[in-house]
Amino acid sequence: MTDDTFEALQQQIATQHTTEQRITQLFAAEDEGLRHALEAAKAAGLPAIQISPIQGKLLQLLATLCNARKILEIGSLAGYSGIWLARALPADGRLLTLEIDAKHAEVVRNSFANAGVADRTEVRVGKALDILPTLESEAPFDLVFIDADKLPYPQYLEWALRLTRPGSVIVADNCIRGNRLLDPAQGTDETEKAVAEYNQRVAQNPRLESLALAMDDDFTDGFTIAVVRPEERM
Ligand code: SAH
Ligand code: DHB
Ligand code: MG
């Protein structure tokens, strides 16, 4: 690589970084509640693997777009994505978030209270695949956000389809991982193969309109977003 090419690449990365920062500042600035959630997570020793502010704002935008009153999240961590989602709900709306780790759930409840969304949120502790079959009576959800362990992503998709209605939105995080998940032949381990399978199923399901978007902090990972088609267009 010549020095000129190297410099051009460095310039491109710097530009991307500045763009991301400026979009965040203008459209996705964190308030006190979101900052507190991140600090509480750090203090409790939780990994900093939450979505980016831009991803949080996109979730909020999607929830608002589909007039979400009931939202289901799989994988709460410290409540960061949950706060973004809960802020899109009307006062009588509901975010149900599933979390396997009781210690994480405790942090989440505190962070939800601190962010002023305790009244419209509920954290249910357990293995998502055990809880999902119990949610039929609380369905349909207007938006489902999948962001827990990656091996069951294809099963989470099946549950999301069962627990939604035409017009609902199904979003999953970590669907790109530096482009290895967009082609089933590329996945290097079981986890990557499972998420590649998720993408494949979403893209090919005639009931869904979908797109994967690279949009995390460094544009190497992101969401796959799907809308359940209205019946008459299936
Ligand atoms: N959505 C969060 C990040 C979630 S990280 C945010 O962006 O703020 C993934 C979370 O899923 C972790 O807290 C982990 O404990 C939880 N998790 C992992 N396996 C799970 C399972 N089988 N059922 C429910 N939660 C699970
Ligand atoms: C991991 C999980 C996530 O959901 C994420 O967004 C980033 C990293 C992880 O398990 O390492
Ligand atoms: Mg994630």
Coordinates of N, CA and C and ligand atoms in Angstrom, one line a residue:
M1 N 0.9 -1.2 0.0 CA 0.0 0.0 0.0 C 0.9 1.3 0.0
T2 N 0.6 2.2 -0.9 CA 1.4 3.4 -0.9 C 1.0 4.3 0.3
D3 N 1.9 5.2 0.6 CA 1.7 6.2 1.7 C 0.4 7.0 1.4
D4 N 0.2 7.3 0.1 CA -1.0 8.1 -0.2 C -2.3 7.3 0.1
T5 N -2.3 6.1 -0.3 CA -3.5 5.2 -0.1 C -3.8 5.1 1.4
F6 N -2.7 4.9 2.2 CA -2.8 4.8 3.6 C -3.4 6.0 4.3
E7 N -2.9 7.2 3.8 CA -3.4 8.4 4.3 C -4.8 8.7 4.0
A8 N -5.2 8.3 2.7 CA -6.6 8.4 2.3 C -7.5 7.5 3.2
L9 N -7.0 6.3 3.5 CA -7.8 5.4 4.3 C -8.0 6.0 5.7
Q10 N -6.9 6.5 6.3 CA -7.0 7.1 7.6 C -8.0 8.3 7.6
Q11 N -7.9 9.1 6.6 CA -8.8 10.2 6.4 C -10.3 9.7 6.4
Q12 N -10.5 8.6 5.7 CA -11.9 8.1 5.5 C -12.4 7.6 6.9
I13 N -11.5 7.0 7.7 CA -11.9 6.5 9.0 C -12.2 7.6 9.9
A14 N -11.4 8.7 9.9 CA -11.6 9.8 10.7 C -12.9 10.5 10.4
T15 N -13.2 10.6 9.1 CA -14.4 11.2 8.6 C -15.6 10.4 9.1
Q16 N -15.6 9.1 9.0 CA -16.7 8.3 9.5 C -16.9 8.5 11.0
H17 N -15.8 8.6 11.7 CA -15.9 8.7 13.2 C -16.5 10.1 13.5
T18 N -16.1 11.1 12.8 CA -16.7 12.5 13.1 C -18.1 12.5 12.7
T19 N -18.5 11.9 11.6 CA -19.9 11.9 11.1 C -20.7 11.2 12.2
E20 N -20.3 10.1 12.7 CA -21.0 9.3 13.7 C -21.2 10.2 15.0
Q21 N -20.1 10.9 15.4 CA -20.2 11.7 16.6 C -21.2 12.8 16.4
R22 N -21.1 13.5 15.2 CA -22.0 14.6 15.0 C -23.5 14.2 14.9
I23 N -23.7 13.1 14.2 CA -25.1 12.6 14.2 C -25.6 12.3 15.6
T24 N -24.7 11.6 16.4 CA -25.1 11.3 17.8 C -25.4 12.6 18.5
Q25 N -24.5 13.6 18.4 CA -24.8 14.8 19.2 C -26.1 15.5 18.8
L26 N -26.4 15.5 17.5 CA -27.5 16.3 17.0 C -28.8 15.5 17.2
F27 N -28.8 14.1 17.0 CA -30.0 13.4 16.9 C -30.2 12.3 18.0
A28 N -29.1 12.0 18.7 CA -29.2 10.8 19.6 C -28.4 11.1 20.9
A29 N -28.4 12.3 21.4 CA -27.7 12.7 22.6 C -28.3 11.9 23.8
E30 N -27.4 11.4 24.6 CA -27.9 10.7 25.8 C -28.3 11.7 26.9
D31 N -29.4 11.4 27.5 CA -29.8 12.2 28.7 C -29.3 11.6 30.0
E32 N -29.7 12.2 31.1 CA -29.3 11.7 32.4 C -29.6 10.2 32.6
G33 N -30.8 9.8 32.3 CA -31.3 8.5 32.5 C -30.4 7.4 31.8
L34 N -30.1 7.7 30.5 CA -29.3 6.8 29.7 C -27.8 6.8 30.3
R35 N -27.3 8.0 30.6 CA -25.9 8.0 31.2 C -25.9 7.3 32.5
H36 N -26.9 7.4 33.3 CA -26.9 6.7 34.6 C -26.9 5.2 34.4
A37 N -27.7 4.7 33.4 CA -27.7 3.3 33.1 C -26.3 2.8 32.8
L38 N -25.6 3.5 32.0 CA -24.3 3.1 31.6 C -23.3 3.1 32.8
E39 N -23.4 4.1 33.6 CA -22.6 4.2 34.8 C -22.9 3.0 35.8
A40 N -24.2 2.8 36.0 CA -24.6 1.7 36.9 C -24.1 0.3 36.4
A41 N -24.1 0.2 35.0 CA -23.7 -1.1 34.4 C -22.2 -1.3 34.7
K42 N -21.5 -0.2 34.6 CA -20.0 -0.3 34.8 C -19.7 -0.6 36.3
A43 N -20.4 0.1 37.1 CA -20.2 -0.1 38.6 C -20.5 -1.5 39.0
A44 N -21.5 -2.1 38.3 CA -21.9 -3.5 38.7 C -21.0 -4.5 37.9
G45 N -20.1 -4.1 37.1 CA -19.2 -5.0 36.4 C -19.8 -5.7 35.2
L46 N -20.8 -5.1 34.7 CA -21.5 -5.7 33.5 C -20.6 -5.3 32.2
P47 N -20.6 -6.2 31.2 CA -19.9 -5.8 30.0 C -20.5 -4.7 29.3
A48 N -19.7 -3.8 28.6 CA -20.3 -2.7 27.9 C -20.6 -3.1 26.5
I49 N -21.6 -4.0 26.3 CA -22.0 -4.5 25.0 C -23.4 -4.0 24.6
Q50 N -23.8 -2.9 25.1 CA -25.1 -2.3 24.7 C -25.0 -1.7 23.3
I51 N -26.2 -1.5 22.7 CA -26.2 -0.8 21.4 C -25.7 0.6 21.5
S52 N -25.4 1.2 20.3 CA -24.9 2.5 20.3 C -26.0 3.5 20.4
P53 N -25.8 4.8 20.7 CA -26.8 5.8 20.8 C -27.6 5.9 19.5
I54 N -26.9 5.8 18.3 CA -27.7 5.9 17.1 C -28.6 4.7 16.9
Q55 N -28.2 3.5 17.3 CA -29.0 2.3 17.3 C -30.2 2.5 18.2
G56 N -30.0 3.1 19.4 CA -31.0 3.3 20.4 C -32.1 4.3 19.8
K57 N -31.6 5.3 19.1 CA -32.5 6.3 18.5 C -33.3 5.7 17.4
L58 N -32.7 4.8 16.6 CA -33.4 4.1 15.5 C -34.5 3.2 16.1
L59 N -34.2 2.5 17.2 CA -35.2 1.7 17.9 C -36.4 2.6 18.3
Q60 N -36.1 3.7 18.8 CA -37.1 4.7 19.3 C -38.0 5.1 18.1
L61 N -37.3 5.4 17.0 CA -38.0 5.9 15.8 C -38.9 4.8 15.2
L62 N -38.4 3.6 15.2 CA -39.2 2.5 14.7 C -40.4 2.2 15.6
A63 N -40.2 2.3 16.9 CA -41.3 2.1 17.8 C -42.4 3.2 17.6
T64 N -41.9 4.4 17.4 CA -42.9 5.5 17.2 C -43.6 5.3 15.9
L65 N -42.8 4.9 14.8 CA -43.4 4.7 13.5 C -44.5 3.7 13.5
C66 N -44.4 2.6 14.3 CA -45.4 1.6 14.2 C -46.4 1.8 15.4
N67 N -46.4 3.0 16.0 CA -47.3 3.3 17.1 C -47.3 2.3 18.2
A68 N -46.1 1.9 18.6 CA -45.9 0.7 19.5 C -46.6 1.0 20.8
R69 N -47.4 0.1 21.3 CA -47.9 0.2 22.7 C -47.4 -1.0 23.5
K70 N -47.0 -2.1 22.8 CA -46.4 -3.2 23.5 C -45.1 -3.6 22.8
I71 N -44.1 -3.6 23.6 CA -42.8 -4.0 23.0 C -42.2 -5.1 23.8
L72 N -41.6 -6.1 23.1 CA -40.9 -7.2 23.7 C -39.4 -7.1 23.4
E73 N -38.6 -7.2 24.4 CA -37.1 -7.2 24.2 C -36.5 -8.5 24.8
I74 N -35.6 -9.1 24.0 CA -35.0 -10.4 24.5 C -33.5 -10.0 24.8
G75 N -33.1 -9.9 26.0 CA -31.7 -9.5 26.4 C -31.7 -8.1 26.9
S76 N -31.8 -7.9 28.2 CA -31.9 -6.5 28.8 C -30.6 -5.9 29.1
L77 N -29.6 -6.7 29.5 CA -28.3 -6.3 30.0 C -28.5 -5.3 31.2
A78 N -28.3 -3.9 30.9 CA -28.4 -3.0 32.0 C -29.6 -2.0 31.7
G79 N -30.3 -2.3 30.7 CA -31.5 -1.5 30.4 C -31.3 -0.3 29.5
Y80 N -30.1 -0.3 28.9 CA -29.8 0.9 28.0 C -30.8 0.9 26.8
S81 N -30.8 -0.2 26.0 CA -31.7 -0.2 24.9 C -33.2 -0.1 25.3
G82 N -33.5 -0.7 26.5 CA -34.8 -0.7 27.1 C -35.3 0.7 27.3
I83 N -34.4 1.6 27.8 CA -34.8 3.0 28.1 C -35.1 3.7 26.7
W84 N -34.3 3.5 25.7 CA -34.6 4.1 24.4 C -36.0 3.7 23.9
L85 N -36.3 2.3 24.1 CA -37.5 1.8 23.6 C -38.7 2.3 24.4
A86 N -38.5 2.3 25.8 CA -39.6 2.7 26.7 C -40.0 4.1 26.4
R87 N -39.1 5.0 26.0 CA -39.4 6.4 25.8 C -40.3 6.6 24.6
A88 N -40.4 5.6 23.8 CA -41.3 5.7 22.6 C -42.7 5.3 22.9
L89 N -42.9 4.8 24.2 CA -44.3 4.3 24.5 C -45.2 5.4 25.1
P90 N -46.5 5.2 24.8 CA -47.4 6.1 25.5 C -47.5 5.7 27.0
A91 N -48.1 6.6 27.8 CA -48.1 6.4 29.3 C -48.7 5.0 29.7
D92 N -49.6 4.5 28.9 CA -50.2 3.2 29.2 C -49.6 2.1 28.4
G93 N -48.4 2.4 27.7 CA -47.7 1.3 27.0 C -46.9 0.4 27.8
R94 N -46.3 -0.6 27.3 CA -45.6 -1.6 28.0 C -44.4 -2.2 27.3
L95 N -43.3 -2.1 28.0 CA -42.1 -2.8 27.5 C -41.8 -4.0 28.4
L96 N -41.8 -5.2 27.8 CA -41.5 -6.4 28.6 C -40.1 -6.8 28.1
T97 N -39.1 -6.9 29.0 CA -37.8 -7.3 28.7 C -37.4 -8.6 29.4
L98 N -36.8 -9.5 28.7 CA -36.4 -10.8 29.2 C -34.9 -10.9 29.5
E99 N -34.5 -11.3 30.7 CA -33.1 -11.4 31.0 C -32.8 -12.6 31.9
I100 N -31.8 -13.3 31.5 CA -31.5 -14.6 32.2 C -30.8 -14.4 33.5
D101 N -30.0 -13.3 33.6 CA -29.2 -13.0 34.7 C -29.9 -12.1 35.8
A102 N -30.1 -12.7 37.0 CA -30.8 -11.9 38.0 C -30.1 -10.7 38.4
K103 N -28.8 -10.7 38.4 CA -28.0 -9.5 38.8 C -28.2 -8.4 37.7
H104 N -28.2 -8.8 36.4 CA -28.4 -7.8 35.4 C -29.8 -7.2 35.6
A105 N -30.8 -8.1 35.9 CA -32.2 -7.6 36.0 C -32.3 -6.6 37.1
E106 N -31.6 -6.8 38.2 CA -31.6 -5.8 39.3 C -31.1 -4.4 38.9
V107 N -30.0 -4.4 38.1 CA -29.5 -3.2 37.6 C -30.5 -2.5 36.6
V108 N -31.1 -3.4 35.8 CA -32.1 -2.8 34.9 C -33.3 -2.1 35.6
R109 N -33.8 -2.8 36.6 CA -34.9 -2.2 37.3 C -34.6 -0.8 37.9
N110 N -33.4 -0.8 38.5 CA -32.9 0.5 39.1 C -32.8 1.6 38.0
S111 N -32.2 1.1 36.8 CA -32.0 2.1 35.7 C -33.3 2.6 35.1
F112 N -34.3 1.7 35.0 CA -35.6 2.0 34.5 C -36.2 3.0 35.5
A113 N -36.1 2.8 36.8 CA -36.7 3.7 37.8 C -36.0 5.1 37.7
N114 N -34.7 5.1 37.6 CA -34.0 6.3 37.5 C -34.3 7.1 36.2
A115 N -34.6 6.4 35.2 CA -34.9 7.1 33.9 C -36.4 7.4 33.8
G116 N -37.2 7.1 34.9 CA -38.6 7.5 34.9 C -39.5 6.7 34.1
V117 N -39.1 5.4 33.7 CA -39.9 4.6 32.9 C -40.3 3.3 33.7
A118 N -40.2 3.3 35.0 CA -40.6 2.1 35.8 C -42.0 1.7 35.6
D119 N -42.9 2.7 35.4 CA -44.3 2.5 35.3 C -44.7 1.8 34.0
R120 N -43.9 1.8 33.0 CA -44.3 1.2 31.7 C -43.4 0.0 31.3
T121 N -42.6 -0.5 32.3 CA -41.6 -1.5 32.0 C -41.7 -2.7 32.9
E122 N -41.3 -3.9 32.4 CA -41.3 -5.0 33.3 C -40.1 -5.9 32.9
V123 N -39.3 -6.3 33.8 CA -38.2 -7.2 33.5 C -38.6 -8.6 34.0
R124 N -38.5 -9.6 33.2 CA -38.8 -10.9 33.6 C -37.6 -11.8 33.5
V125 N -37.2 -12.4 34.6 CA -36.0 -13.1 34.7 C -36.2 -14.6 34.3
G126 N -35.3 -15.1 33.4 CA -35.3 -16.5 33.0 C -34.7 -16.6 31.7
K127 N -34.6 -17.9 31.2 CA -34.1 -18.2 29.9 C -35.2 -17.8 28.9
A128 N -34.8 -17.0 27.9 CA -35.8 -16.5 27.0 C -36.7 -17.6 26.3
L129 N -36.0 -18.7 26.0 CA -36.7 -19.8 25.3 C -37.8 -20.5 26.3
D130 N -37.6 -20.3 27.6 CA -38.6 -20.8 28.5 C -39.7 -19.8 28.7
I131 N -39.4 -18.5 28.6 CA -40.5 -17.5 28.9 C -41.3 -17.3 27.6
L132 N -40.7 -17.3 26.4 CA -41.4 -16.9 25.2 C -42.7 -17.7 25.0
P133 N -42.7 -19.1 25.3 CA -44.0 -19.8 25.1 C -45.1 -19.4 26.1
T134 N -44.8 -18.6 27.1 CA -45.8 -18.2 28.1 C -46.4 -16.9 27.7
L135 N -45.9 -16.3 26.6 CA -46.3 -14.9 26.3 C -47.5 -14.7 25.3
E136 N -48.0 -15.9 24.9 CA -49.1 -15.9 23.9 C -50.2 -14.9 24.3
S137 N -50.6 -15.0 25.6 CA -51.8 -14.2 26.1 C -51.4 -12.7 26.1
E138 N -50.2 -12.4 26.1 CA -49.8 -10.9 26.2 C -49.5 -10.4 24.8
A139 N -49.6 -11.2 23.7 CA -49.3 -10.8 22.4 C -50.6 -10.2 21.8
P140 N -50.6 -9.5 20.6 CA -49.4 -9.3 19.8 C -48.5 -8.1 20.3
F141 N -47.2 -8.3 20.1 CA -46.3 -7.2 20.4 C -46.1 -6.4 19.1
D142 N -46.0 -5.1 19.2 CA -45.9 -4.2 18.1 C -44.4 -4.1 17.6
L143 N -43.5 -4.4 18.5 CA -42.1 -4.4 18.1 C -41.4 -5.4 19.0
V144 N -40.5 -6.2 18.4 CA -39.7 -7.2 19.1 C -38.3 -6.9 18.8
F145 N -37.5 -6.7 19.9 CA -36.0 -6.5 19.7 C -35.2 -7.7 20.3
I146 N -34.5 -8.3 19.4 CA -33.7 -9.5 19.8 C -32.3 -9.2 20.0
D147 N -31.8 -9.4 21.2 CA -30.4 -9.0 21.5 C -29.8 -9.8 22.6
A148 N -30.1 -11.1 22.7 CA -29.6 -12.0 23.8 C -28.5 -12.9 23.2
D149 N -28.4 -14.1 23.7 CA -27.5 -15.1 23.2 C -27.8 -15.4 21.7
K150 N -26.7 -15.7 20.9 CA -26.9 -15.7 19.5 C -27.3 -17.1 18.9
L151 N -26.9 -18.1 19.6 CA -27.3 -19.5 19.0 C -28.8 -19.7 18.7
P152 N -29.6 -19.2 19.7 CA -31.1 -19.4 19.4 C -31.7 -18.3 18.5
Y153 N -30.9 -17.5 17.8 CA -31.6 -16.4 17.0 C -32.6 -17.0 16.0
P154 N -32.4 -18.1 15.4 CA -33.5 -18.6 14.5 C -34.7 -19.0 15.3
Q155 N -34.6 -19.5 16.5 CA -35.7 -19.8 17.3 C -36.4 -18.6 17.8
Y156 N -35.6 -17.5 18.1 CA -36.2 -16.3 18.5 C -37.0 -15.7 17.4
L157 N -36.6 -15.9 16.2 CA -37.3 -15.4 15.0 C -38.7 -16.1 14.9
E158 N -38.7 -17.4 15.1 CA -40.0 -18.1 15.1 C -40.9 -17.6 16.2
W159 N -40.4 -17.3 17.4 CA -41.3 -16.8 18.4 C -41.7 -15.4 18.1
A160 N -40.8 -14.6 17.6 CA -41.2 -13.2 17.2 C -42.3 -13.2 16.2
L161 N -42.3 -14.1 15.2 CA -43.3 -14.2 14.2 C -44.6 -14.6 14.8
R162 N -44.6 -15.5 15.8 CA -45.8 -16.0 16.5 C -46.4 -14.9 17.4
L163 N -45.6 -14.0 17.9 CA -46.0 -13.1 18.9 C -46.3 -11.7 18.4
T164 N -46.3 -11.5 17.0 CA -46.5 -10.2 16.4 C -47.7 -10.3 15.5
R165 N -48.0 -9.2 14.8 CA -49.2 -9.0 13.9 C -48.7 -8.3 12.7
P166 N -49.5 -8.3 11.6 CA -49.1 -7.6 10.4 C -48.8 -6.1 10.8
G167 N -47.7 -5.6 10.3 CA -47.3 -4.2 10.7 C -46.3 -4.1 11.8
S168 N -46.2 -5.2 12.6 CA -45.2 -5.2 13.7 C -43.8 -5.2 13.1
V169 N -42.8 -4.8 13.9 CA -41.4 -4.7 13.5 C -40.6 -5.6 14.3
I170 N -39.7 -6.4 13.7 CA -38.8 -7.3 14.4 C -37.4 -6.9 14.1
V171 N -36.6 -6.5 15.1 CA -35.3 -6.0 15.0 C -34.3 -7.0 15.7
A172 N -33.2 -7.3 15.1 CA -32.2 -8.1 15.8 C -30.8 -7.4 15.7
D173 N -30.1 -7.4 16.9 CA -28.8 -6.8 16.9 C -27.7 -7.8 16.5
N174 N -26.5 -7.3 16.2 CA -25.4 -8.2 15.9 C -25.6 -9.1 14.7
C175 N -26.2 -8.6 13.7 CA -26.5 -9.4 12.5 C -25.5 -9.2 11.3
I176 N -24.4 -8.5 11.6 CA -23.5 -8.3 10.5 C -22.1 -8.8 10.8
R177 N -21.6 -8.4 12.0 CA -20.2 -8.8 12.4 C -19.2 -8.8 11.3
G178 N -18.9 -7.6 10.8 CA -17.9 -7.5 9.7 C -18.3 -8.3 8.5
N179 N -19.5 -8.4 8.2 CA -20.1 -9.1 7.0 C -20.1 -10.6 6.9
R180 N -19.6 -11.2 8.0 CA -19.6 -12.7 7.9 C -20.9 -13.4 8.1
L181 N -22.0 -12.6 8.4 CA -23.3 -13.2 8.7 C -24.3 -13.0 7.6
L182 N -23.8 -12.5 6.5 CA -24.7 -12.2 5.4 C -24.7 -13.3 4.3
D183 N -23.8 -14.3 4.5 CA -23.7 -15.4 3.6 C -23.4 -16.7 4.5
P184 N -24.4 -17.6 4.4 CA -24.2 -18.8 5.3 C -22.9 -19.5 5.1
A185 N -22.3 -19.4 4.0 CA -21.0 -20.1 3.8 C -19.9 -19.4 4.5
Q186 N -20.1 -18.2 5.0 CA -19.0 -17.4 5.6 C -18.9 -17.6 7.1
G187 N -19.9 -18.0 7.8 CA -19.9 -18.1 9.3 C -18.8 -19.1 9.7
T188 N -18.0 -18.7 10.7 CA -16.9 -19.5 11.1 C -17.1 -20.4 12.3
D189 N -18.1 -20.1 13.1 CA -18.4 -21.0 14.2 C -20.0 -21.1 14.3
E190 N -20.4 -21.9 15.3 CA -21.8 -22.2 15.4 C -22.7 -21.0 15.6
T191 N -22.1 -20.0 16.4 CA -22.8 -18.8 16.7 C -23.0 -18.0 15.4
E192 N -22.0 -17.8 14.7 CA -22.1 -17.1 13.5 C -23.0 -17.8 12.4
K193 N -22.9 -19.1 12.4 CA -23.8 -19.8 11.5 C -25.3 -19.6 11.9
A194 N -25.5 -19.5 13.2 CA -26.9 -19.3 13.7 C -27.4 -18.0 13.3
V195 N -26.6 -16.9 13.4 CA -27.1 -15.6 13.0 C -27.2 -15.5 11.5
A196 N -26.3 -16.1 10.8 CA -26.4 -16.1 9.3 C -27.7 -16.8 8.9
E197 N -28.1 -17.9 9.6 CA -29.3 -18.6 9.4 C -30.5 -17.6 9.6
Y198 N -30.4 -16.8 10.7 CA -31.4 -15.8 11.0 C -31.6 -14.9 9.9
N199 N -30.5 -14.3 9.4 CA -30.6 -13.4 8.3 C -31.2 -14.0 7.0
Q200 N -30.8 -15.3 6.7 CA -31.3 -16.0 5.6 C -32.8 -16.1 5.7
R201 N -33.3 -16.6 6.9 CA -34.7 -16.8 7.1 C -35.5 -15.5 7.0
V202 N -35.0 -14.4 7.5 CA -35.7 -13.2 7.5 C -35.8 -12.7 6.0
A203 N -34.6 -12.8 5.3 CA -34.6 -12.2 3.9 C -35.5 -13.0 3.0
Q204 N -35.7 -14.3 3.3 CA -36.4 -15.2 2.4 C -37.9 -15.4 2.8
N205 N -38.3 -14.9 4.0 CA -39.6 -15.1 4.5 C -40.6 -14.2 3.7
P206 N -41.6 -14.7 3.0 CA -42.5 -13.9 2.2 C -43.4 -13.0 3.1
R207 N -43.5 -13.4 4.4 CA -44.3 -12.5 5.3 C -43.5 -11.3 5.8
L208 N -42.2 -11.2 5.5 CA -41.4 -10.1 6.0 C -40.8 -9.2 4.9
E209 N -40.7 -7.9 5.2 CA -40.0 -7.0 4.4 C -38.8 -6.6 5.2
S210 N -37.6 -6.7 4.7 CA -36.4 -6.6 5.6 C -35.2 -6.0 5.0
L211 N -34.3 -5.6 5.9 CA -33.0 -5.0 5.5 C -32.0 -5.1 6.7
A212 N -30.7 -5.5 6.4 CA -29.6 -5.4 7.4 C -28.9 -4.1 7.2
L213 N -28.6 -3.5 8.3 CA -28.0 -2.1 8.3 C -26.7 -2.1 9.1
A214 N -25.6 -1.8 8.6 CA -24.4 -1.7 9.4 C -24.4 -0.3 10.0
M215 N -24.5 -0.2 11.4 CA -24.7 1.1 12.0 C -24.3 1.1 13.5
D216 N -23.4 0.2 13.9 CA -23.0 0.3 15.3 C -21.9 1.4 15.4
D217 N -21.2 1.4 16.5 CA -20.2 2.5 16.7 C -19.1 2.6 15.6
D218 N -18.7 1.4 15.1 CA -17.6 1.5 14.0 C -18.1 1.0 12.7
F219 N -19.4 0.9 12.5 CA -20.0 0.4 11.2 C -19.6 -0.9 10.8
T220 N -19.3 -1.8 11.8 CA -18.9 -3.2 11.4 C -20.0 -4.2 11.8
D221 N -21.0 -3.7 12.5 CA -22.1 -4.6 12.9 C -23.4 -3.7 12.9
G222 N -24.5 -4.4 13.2 CA -25.7 -3.6 13.2 C -27.0 -4.5 13.2
F223 N -28.1 -3.9 12.9 CA -29.4 -4.5 13.0 C -29.8 -5.2 11.7
T224 N -30.6 -6.2 11.8 CA -31.5 -6.6 10.7 C -32.9 -6.2 11.1
I225 N -33.5 -5.5 10.3 CA -34.8 -4.9 10.6 C -35.9 -5.6 9.7
A226 N -37.0 -6.0 10.2 CA -38.0 -6.6 9.4 C -39.4 -6.1 9.8
V227 N -40.2 -5.9 8.8 CA -41.6 -5.6 9.1 C -42.5 -6.7 8.7
V228 N -43.5 -7.1 9.5 CA -44.4 -8.1 9.1 C -45.4 -7.5 8.2
R229 N -45.4 -8.1 7.0 CA -46.3 -7.5 5.9 C -47.8 -7.6 6.2
P230 N -48.5 -6.5 5.8 CA -50.0 -6.6 5.9 C -50.4 -7.8 5.1
E231 N -51.5 -8.5 5.6 CA -52.0 -9.8 5.1 C -52.2 -9.7 3.5
E232 N -52.8 -8.6 3.1 CA -53.2 -8.5 1.7 C -52.1 -8.4 0.7
R233 N -50.9 -8.1 1.3 CA -49.7 -8.0 0.4 C -48.8 -9.2 0.5
M234 N -49.2 -10.3 1.2 CA -48.3 -11.4 1.4 C -48.3 -12.3 0.1
Ligands
SAH1 N1 -30.1 -5.0 24.7 C1 -29.0 -4.6 25.6 C2 -27.8 -5.5 25.5 C3 -28.1 -7.0 25.7 S1 -26.6 -7.9 26.0 C4 -28.6 -3.2 25.3 O1 -28.4 -2.9 24.1 O2 -28.6 -2.4 26.2 C5 -27.3 -9.6 26.0 C6 -28.1 -9.9 27.3 O3 -28.8 -11.1 27.1 C7 -27.2 -10.1 28.6 O4 -27.6 -9.3 29.6 C8 -27.4 -11.6 28.9 O5 -27.3 -11.9 30.2 C9 -28.8 -11.8 28.3 N2 -29.0 -13.2 27.9 C10 -28.1 -14.1 27.4 N3 -28.7 -15.3 27.2 C11 -30.0 -15.2 27.5 C12 -31.1 -16.1 27.4 N4 -31.0 -17.3 27.0 N5 -32.3 -15.6 27.8 C13 -32.4 -14.3 28.3 N6 -31.4 -13.4 28.3 C14 -30.2 -13.9 27.9
DHB2 C1 -21.8 -9.3 22.6 C2 -23.2 -9.4 22.6 C3 -23.9 -8.4 22.0 O1 -25.3 -8.4 22.0 C4 -23.3 -7.3 21.5 O2 -24.1 -6.3 20.9 C5 -21.9 -7.2 21.4 C6 -21.2 -8.2 22.0 C7 -21.1 -10.4 23.2 O3 -21.7 -11.4 23.7 O4 -19.8 -10.3 23.2
MG3 MG -26.1 -6.8 20.9

